[in-house]
């Protein structure tokens, strides 16, 4: 198919879902024309070989006009809009249009409302009604919508958004490049914990850093040699007591996360993102980096406690799980290998490309593609065949 892929921002690796889709579509044989709003003149990462044409638009207000001009040529089979582009354009295009909503934010926010501290619950509850209205208003004009997980899809339907919009909603998982995020061939550092905050909002990053600070304080009582690397670190005034600790390295901006993913001993994920999917945790798992995660994040990546990762809630449990991995190299190796297989099984680019192909075909009126999506022929396997 000839796909017009429209983004509300430059599809760099900072927007990994769209970045991965472009590469997956091109590898699968589709022709991709990429259009994106780009106020800063950003150069996107590694996508030129995958695109027939790249059209950066300097001002967001001009995006609709540029897209209309391209469509008037009459050669595109389908348009794919990310959530930002859908909000900017505000309506379907005159060709079959698919919108990537990525996540049901109101459902994720509702979960955070139930599990967070009392003050955070009040803050989230106040936003929840507004978020639900915004999701409905933003997606109501569109008839073909994709989400990143079955949970998001079910939540989308449960909230009545699919009924209200009359939309067809499908699941297309995030995808990772197995070559880009391959496990390292060298030995990892013996005592380095990685905390990746890039998927989190500013308030979530502050909360995760607070949990990590308390966790590392407990760990340092037993293992003072442990180092902490924080990716996507918040502003200096939010770093608290870790700001001047020589054992802590803050990295922001992050130009290439692989440097840190392939050298750390393990990753710590005390909080799941509300506004997006946990793509950074998937990157860690893909590189066979052992992960200690909260229950919600483990569920989001379909990881099983003790099999592909360790689940821990609260400071004491996070510290115990982290110390267990720091002190047991065989367990780290077993979890890392299983984590890598999990990502290969559920987030490979072919799986995403096949699912997108069926969604595009369904949007153009293919009943066979609609049936394939309904029965889930392209859904990822939940466990290895041997199990």
Coordinates of C-alpha atoms in Angstrom, one line a residue:
X1 CA 0.0 0.0 0.0
X2 CA 1.0 3.6 -0.5
X3 CA 0.7 5.1 3.1
X4 CA 0.6 8.8 4.0
X5 CA 1.9 8.9 7.6
X6 CA 1.2 12.2 9.3
X7 CA 2.8 13.1 12.7
X8 CA 2.3 16.1 15.0
X9 CA 6.0 16.2 15.8
X10 CA 9.2 14.9 14.3
X11 CA 9.2 11.1 14.6
X12 CA 12.5 10.7 16.4
X13 CA 13.3 7.9 18.8
X14 CA 11.8 10.2 21.4
X15 CA 8.5 9.1 19.8
X16 CA 9.4 5.4 19.6
X17 CA 5.9 4.0 18.6
X18 CA 5.6 6.0 15.4
X19 CA 9.3 5.7 14.7
X20 CA 9.0 1.9 14.9
X21 CA 5.9 1.8 12.7
X22 CA 7.6 3.7 9.9
X23 CA 10.5 1.3 9.7
X24 CA 8.2 -1.8 10.1
X25 CA 5.9 -0.7 7.3
X26 CA 8.7 -0.1 4.9
X27 CA 10.4 -3.4 5.7
X28 CA 7.1 -5.1 5.1
X29 CA 6.8 -3.6 1.6
X30 CA 4.6 -0.6 2.0
X31 CA 5.5 2.8 0.5
X32 CA 5.6 5.5 3.1
X33 CA 5.4 9.2 2.7
X34 CA 6.2 10.9 6.0
X35 CA 4.8 14.3 6.9
X36 CA 5.4 15.9 10.3
X37 CA 5.1 19.3 12.0
X38 CA 8.6 20.5 12.9
X39 CA 9.0 23.9 14.4
X40 CA 12.6 23.3 15.5
X41 CA 14.0 22.0 12.3
X42 CA 14.7 18.6 13.9
X43 CA 16.5 15.9 12.0
X44 CA 14.6 12.6 12.6
X45 CA 16.6 9.5 13.4
X46 CA 17.4 6.7 10.9
X47 CA 14.2 6.9 8.8
X48 CA 15.3 8.3 5.5
X49 CA 16.0 4.8 4.0
X50 CA 12.4 3.7 4.9
X51 CA 10.5 6.7 3.4
X52 CA 9.9 7.4 -0.3
X53 CA 9.4 11.1 0.6
X54 CA 9.9 13.1 3.8
X55 CA 7.9 16.4 4.1
X56 CA 8.7 18.5 7.3
X57 CA 6.2 21.3 7.9
X58 CA 7.6 24.3 9.7
X59 CA 4.4 25.5 11.3
X60 CA 1.7 23.3 12.7
X61 CA -1.0 25.6 11.3
X62 CA 0.2 24.7 7.8
X63 CA 0.0 20.9 8.4
X64 CA -3.6 20.6 7.1
X65 CA -2.8 22.5 3.9
X66 CA 0.3 20.5 3.1
X67 CA -1.5 17.2 3.7
X68 CA -4.4 18.2 1.5
X69 CA -2.0 19.2 -1.3
X70 CA -0.3 15.8 -1.1
X71 CA -3.6 13.9 -1.1
X72 CA -4.8 15.9 -4.2
X73 CA -2.2 13.9 -6.2
X74 CA -4.5 10.9 -5.7
X75 CA -1.9 8.2 -5.2
X76 CA -2.3 7.3 -1.5
X77 CA -4.3 4.2 -0.4
X78 CA -4.6 5.2 3.3
X79 CA -3.6 7.9 5.8
X80 CA -2.2 7.1 9.2
X81 CA -2.3 9.9 11.8
X82 CA -0.7 9.8 15.2
X83 CA -2.7 11.3 18.1
X84 CA -1.1 14.7 17.8
X85 CA -1.7 14.9 14.1
X86 CA -5.3 13.8 14.6
X87 CA -5.8 16.7 17.1
X88 CA -4.2 19.2 14.8
X89 CA -6.3 18.1 11.7
X90 CA -9.5 17.5 13.7
X91 CA -11.2 15.5 11.0
X92 CA -10.8 12.5 8.7
X93 CA -9.0 13.0 5.4
X94 CA -10.7 12.4 2.1
X95 CA -9.0 9.0 1.9
X96 CA -9.4 6.0 4.4
X97 CA -7.9 7.3 7.6
X98 CA -6.5 5.4 10.6
X99 CA -5.7 7.2 13.9
X100 CA -3.2 5.8 16.4
X101 CA -4.7 6.9 19.8
X102 CA -1.9 4.7 21.5
X103 CA -3.5 4.5 24.9
X104 CA -6.8 5.0 26.7
X105 CA -5.4 7.8 29.0
X106 CA -8.6 8.1 31.1
X107 CA -8.4 4.4 32.0
X108 CA -4.8 4.7 33.0
X109 CA -5.5 7.8 34.9
X110 CA -8.4 6.1 36.7
X111 CA -6.0 3.2 37.7
X112 CA -3.5 5.8 39.1
X113 CA -6.4 7.4 41.0
X114 CA -7.0 4.1 42.8
X115 CA -3.4 3.3 43.6
X116 CA -1.7 6.6 44.3
X117 CA -1.2 8.5 47.5
X118 CA -4.3 10.5 48.8
X119 CA -3.2 13.9 47.5
X120 CA -2.4 12.4 44.1
X121 CA -5.8 10.7 44.0
X122 CA -7.5 14.0 44.4
X123 CA -5.4 15.6 41.7
X124 CA -6.1 12.7 39.2
X125 CA -9.8 12.5 40.0
X126 CA -10.2 16.2 39.2
X127 CA -8.5 15.7 35.8
X128 CA -10.3 12.4 35.0
X129 CA -13.6 13.9 33.8
X130 CA -11.8 16.4 31.6
X131 CA -9.6 13.8 30.1
X132 CA -12.5 11.6 29.2
X133 CA -14.2 14.5 27.4
X134 CA -11.1 15.4 25.6
X135 CA -10.6 11.8 24.4
X136 CA -14.2 11.6 23.1
X137 CA -14.0 15.0 21.4
X138 CA -10.6 14.3 19.8
X139 CA -11.5 10.8 18.4
X140 CA -15.2 11.2 17.6
X141 CA -14.7 12.3 14.0
X142 CA -12.6 9.2 13.2
X143 CA -13.8 5.7 12.3
X144 CA -10.7 3.5 12.5
X145 CA -8.6 3.7 15.6
X146 CA -5.7 1.7 16.9
X147 CA -4.4 1.2 20.4
X148 CA -1.3 -0.4 21.9
X149 CA -2.8 -3.1 24.1
X150 CA -5.9 -5.2 24.6
X151 CA -6.4 -3.5 28.0
X152 CA -6.5 -0.1 26.3
X153 CA -9.0 -1.5 23.7
X154 CA -11.3 -3.0 26.4
X155 CA -11.1 0.2 28.4
X156 CA -11.9 2.3 25.3
X157 CA -15.0 0.2 24.7
X158 CA -16.0 0.1 28.4
X159 CA -16.0 3.9 28.5
X160 CA -18.4 4.0 25.6
X161 CA -16.1 5.9 23.3
X162 CA -16.3 3.3 20.6
X163 CA -20.1 3.2 20.8
X164 CA -20.3 7.0 20.8
X165 CA -18.0 7.4 17.8
X166 CA -19.1 4.4 15.9
X167 CA -15.5 3.6 15.4
X168 CA -13.7 0.3 14.7
X169 CA -11.0 -0.1 17.3
X170 CA -8.0 -2.4 16.8
X171 CA -4.9 -3.4 18.7
X172 CA -1.4 -2.9 17.3
X173 CA 1.4 -3.4 19.8
X174 CA 4.6 -1.3 20.0
X175 CA 7.5 -2.6 18.0
X176 CA 11.2 -2.6 18.6
X177 CA 14.1 -3.0 16.2
X178 CA 15.9 -6.2 17.4
X179 CA 19.1 -5.1 15.8
X180 CA 19.1 -1.7 17.4
X181 CA 18.2 -3.1 20.9
X182 CA 20.2 -6.3 20.8
X183 CA 21.6 -7.8 24.0
X184 CA 25.3 -6.8 24.6
X185 CA 28.1 -9.2 23.8
X186 CA 30.2 -7.8 26.7
X187 CA 29.9 -8.1 30.4
X188 CA 27.6 -5.6 32.2
X189 CA 28.7 -3.4 35.1
X190 CA 28.6 -5.3 38.4
X191 CA 26.6 -2.8 40.4
X192 CA 24.7 -0.2 38.3
X193 CA 21.0 0.4 38.6
X194 CA 19.2 2.2 35.7
X195 CA 16.2 4.4 36.2
X196 CA 14.5 5.5 33.0
X197 CA 12.1 8.4 33.4
X198 CA 11.5 9.2 29.7
X199 CA 8.0 7.7 29.4
X200 CA 6.8 9.5 32.5
X201 CA 5.2 12.9 32.8
X202 CA 6.9 15.6 34.9
X203 CA 4.9 14.8 38.0
X204 CA 5.3 11.0 37.5
X205 CA 9.1 11.4 37.0
X206 CA 9.3 13.3 40.3
X207 CA 7.3 10.6 42.1
X208 CA 9.4 7.8 40.5
X209 CA 12.6 9.6 41.5
X210 CA 11.4 10.0 45.0
X211 CA 10.7 6.2 45.2
X212 CA 14.1 5.4 43.7
X213 CA 15.8 7.7 46.2
X214 CA 14.2 5.9 49.2
X215 CA 14.9 2.5 47.6
X216 CA 18.6 3.3 46.9
X217 CA 19.0 4.7 50.4
X218 CA 17.9 1.3 51.8
X219 CA 20.2 -0.5 49.3
X220 CA 23.2 1.7 50.2
X221 CA 23.0 0.6 53.8
X222 CA 24.0 -2.9 52.5
X223 CA 25.8 -2.2 49.2
X224 CA 27.3 1.3 49.3
X225 CA 29.1 0.5 46.0
X226 CA 25.9 0.5 43.9
X227 CA 25.7 3.2 41.3
X228 CA 22.5 4.8 39.9
X229 CA 22.0 6.2 36.4
X230 CA 18.9 8.3 35.7
X231 CA 17.8 8.8 32.1
X232 CA 15.5 11.7 31.2
X233 CA 16.3 13.3 34.6
X234 CA 14.0 16.1 35.7
X235 CA 15.2 19.6 36.5
X236 CA 18.0 20.0 39.0
X237 CA 15.7 21.5 41.7
X238 CA 13.6 18.3 41.6
X239 CA 16.4 15.8 42.0
X240 CA 16.4 16.1 45.8
X241 CA 19.2 14.5 47.9
X242 CA 20.6 12.6 44.9
X243 CA 21.6 15.8 43.1
X244 CA 25.1 15.9 44.7
X245 CA 25.7 12.2 45.4
X246 CA 28.8 11.1 43.4
X247 CA 27.2 7.6 43.0
X248 CA 24.4 9.0 40.9
X249 CA 24.6 10.0 37.2
X250 CA 21.9 12.2 35.7
X251 CA 21.6 12.0 31.9
X252 CA 19.4 14.5 30.0
X253 CA 19.0 14.8 27.1
X254 CA 19.5 11.1 26.1
X255 CA 21.0 10.9 22.7
X256 CA 21.4 7.1 22.6
X257 CA 20.0 5.0 25.4
X258 CA 21.7 1.8 24.2
X259 CA 25.0 3.0 25.9
X260 CA 23.3 2.7 29.3
X261 CA 20.9 -0.2 28.5
X262 CA 23.8 -2.5 27.6
X263 CA 26.1 -1.6 30.5
X264 CA 23.7 -1.4 33.5
X265 CA 23.3 -4.4 35.9
X266 CA 19.5 -4.0 36.1
X267 CA 16.7 -1.5 35.6
X268 CA 14.3 -0.2 38.2
X269 CA 10.8 0.9 37.1
X270 CA 8.8 1.9 40.3
X271 CA 6.0 3.6 38.4
X272 CA 4.1 2.9 35.2
X273 CA 3.4 5.8 32.8
X274 CA -0.2 7.2 32.6
X275 CA -0.1 9.1 29.3
X276 CA 1.6 6.5 27.1
X277 CA 2.9 3.0 26.8
X278 CA 5.9 1.7 28.7
X279 CA 8.2 1.6 25.6
X280 CA 11.4 2.3 27.6
X281 CA 10.8 -0.7 29.7
X282 CA 10.4 -2.8 26.5
X283 CA 13.8 -1.4 25.4
X284 CA 15.4 -2.6 28.6
X285 CA 13.8 -6.0 28.3
X286 CA 14.9 -6.3 24.6
X287 CA 18.5 -5.8 25.6
X288 CA 18.2 -8.6 28.2
X289 CA 18.5 -6.1 31.1
X290 CA 16.8 -7.6 34.2
X291 CA 13.9 -5.4 35.3
X292 CA 12.4 -4.7 38.7
X293 CA 9.0 -3.2 38.1
X294 CA 5.7 -2.3 39.8
X295 CA 2.8 -4.5 39.2
X296 CA 1.0 -2.2 36.7
X297 CA 4.1 -1.9 34.5
X298 CA 4.7 -5.7 34.6
X299 CA 1.1 -6.2 33.4
X300 CA 1.5 -3.6 30.6
X301 CA 4.5 -5.4 29.2
X302 CA 3.0 -8.9 29.8
X303 CA 5.9 -9.9 32.0
X304 CA 5.5 -12.6 34.6
X305 CA 6.9 -12.2 38.1
X306 CA 10.0 -14.5 38.5
X307 CA 10.0 -15.4 34.8
X308 CA 10.8 -12.3 32.7
X309 CA 11.1 -9.8 35.5
X310 CA 10.6 -9.2 39.2
X311 CA 7.5 -7.4 40.5
X312 CA 7.8 -5.2 43.6
X313 CA 5.5 -2.6 45.2
X314 CA 6.7 -0.1 47.7
X315 CA 10.2 0.9 48.8
X316 CA 11.0 -2.2 50.9
X317 CA 10.0 -4.7 48.2
X318 CA 11.8 -2.7 45.5
X319 CA 15.0 -2.7 47.6
X320 CA 14.7 -6.5 48.3
X321 CA 14.2 -7.3 44.7
X322 CA 17.0 -5.1 43.6
X323 CA 19.4 -6.6 46.1
X324 CA 18.4 -10.1 45.0
X325 CA 19.4 -9.3 41.4
X326 CA 22.6 -7.4 42.4
X327 CA 23.8 -10.4 44.4
X328 CA 22.7 -13.2 42.1
X329 CA 24.2 -13.2 38.6
X330 CA 22.6 -16.5 37.4
X331 CA 19.1 -15.1 38.2
X332 CA 19.9 -11.9 36.3
X333 CA 21.0 -14.0 33.3
X334 CA 17.9 -16.1 33.4
X335 CA 15.5 -13.2 33.7
X336 CA 17.4 -11.2 31.0
X337 CA 17.2 -14.1 28.5
X338 CA 13.5 -14.6 29.1
X339 CA 12.8 -10.9 28.9
X340 CA 14.5 -10.8 25.5
X341 CA 12.4 -13.7 24.2
X342 CA 9.3 -11.9 25.5
X343 CA 10.0 -8.9 23.4
X344 CA 10.8 -10.9 20.4
X345 CA 7.6 -12.8 20.7
X346 CA 5.2 -9.9 21.4
X347 CA 6.8 -6.8 19.9
X348 CA 8.7 -7.8 16.7
X349 CA 8.3 -5.5 13.7
X350 CA 6.7 -8.2 11.5
X351 CA 3.8 -8.6 14.0
X352 CA 3.2 -4.9 14.0
X353 CA 3.5 -4.6 10.2
X354 CA 1.0 -7.4 9.6
X355 CA -1.5 -6.0 12.1
X356 CA -1.2 -2.5 10.5
X357 CA -1.7 -4.0 7.0
X358 CA -4.9 -5.6 8.1
X359 CA -6.1 -2.4 9.7
X360 CA -5.4 -0.4 6.6
X361 CA -7.1 -3.0 4.5
X362 CA -10.1 -3.0 6.8
X363 CA -10.2 0.8 6.5
X364 CA -10.4 0.5 2.8
X365 CA -13.3 -1.9 3.0
X366 CA -11.8 -5.4 3.0
X367 CA -14.1 -7.8 4.8
X368 CA -11.4 -10.4 4.9
X369 CA -9.0 -8.1 6.8
X370 CA -11.9 -7.2 9.2
X371 CA -12.4 -10.9 9.9
X372 CA -8.6 -11.5 10.5
X373 CA -8.6 -8.6 13.0
X374 CA -11.8 -9.9 14.7
X375 CA -10.4 -13.4 15.3
X376 CA -7.0 -12.0 16.2
X377 CA -4.8 -13.9 13.7
X378 CA -2.0 -11.3 14.2
X379 CA -2.1 -11.1 18.0
X380 CA 1.1 -11.9 19.8
X381 CA 1.6 -15.1 21.6
X382 CA 1.3 -14.9 25.3
X383 CA 3.8 -17.6 26.1
X384 CA 6.4 -19.7 24.3
X385 CA 5.1 -22.8 22.4
X386 CA 7.1 -25.0 24.7
X387 CA 4.9 -24.0 27.6

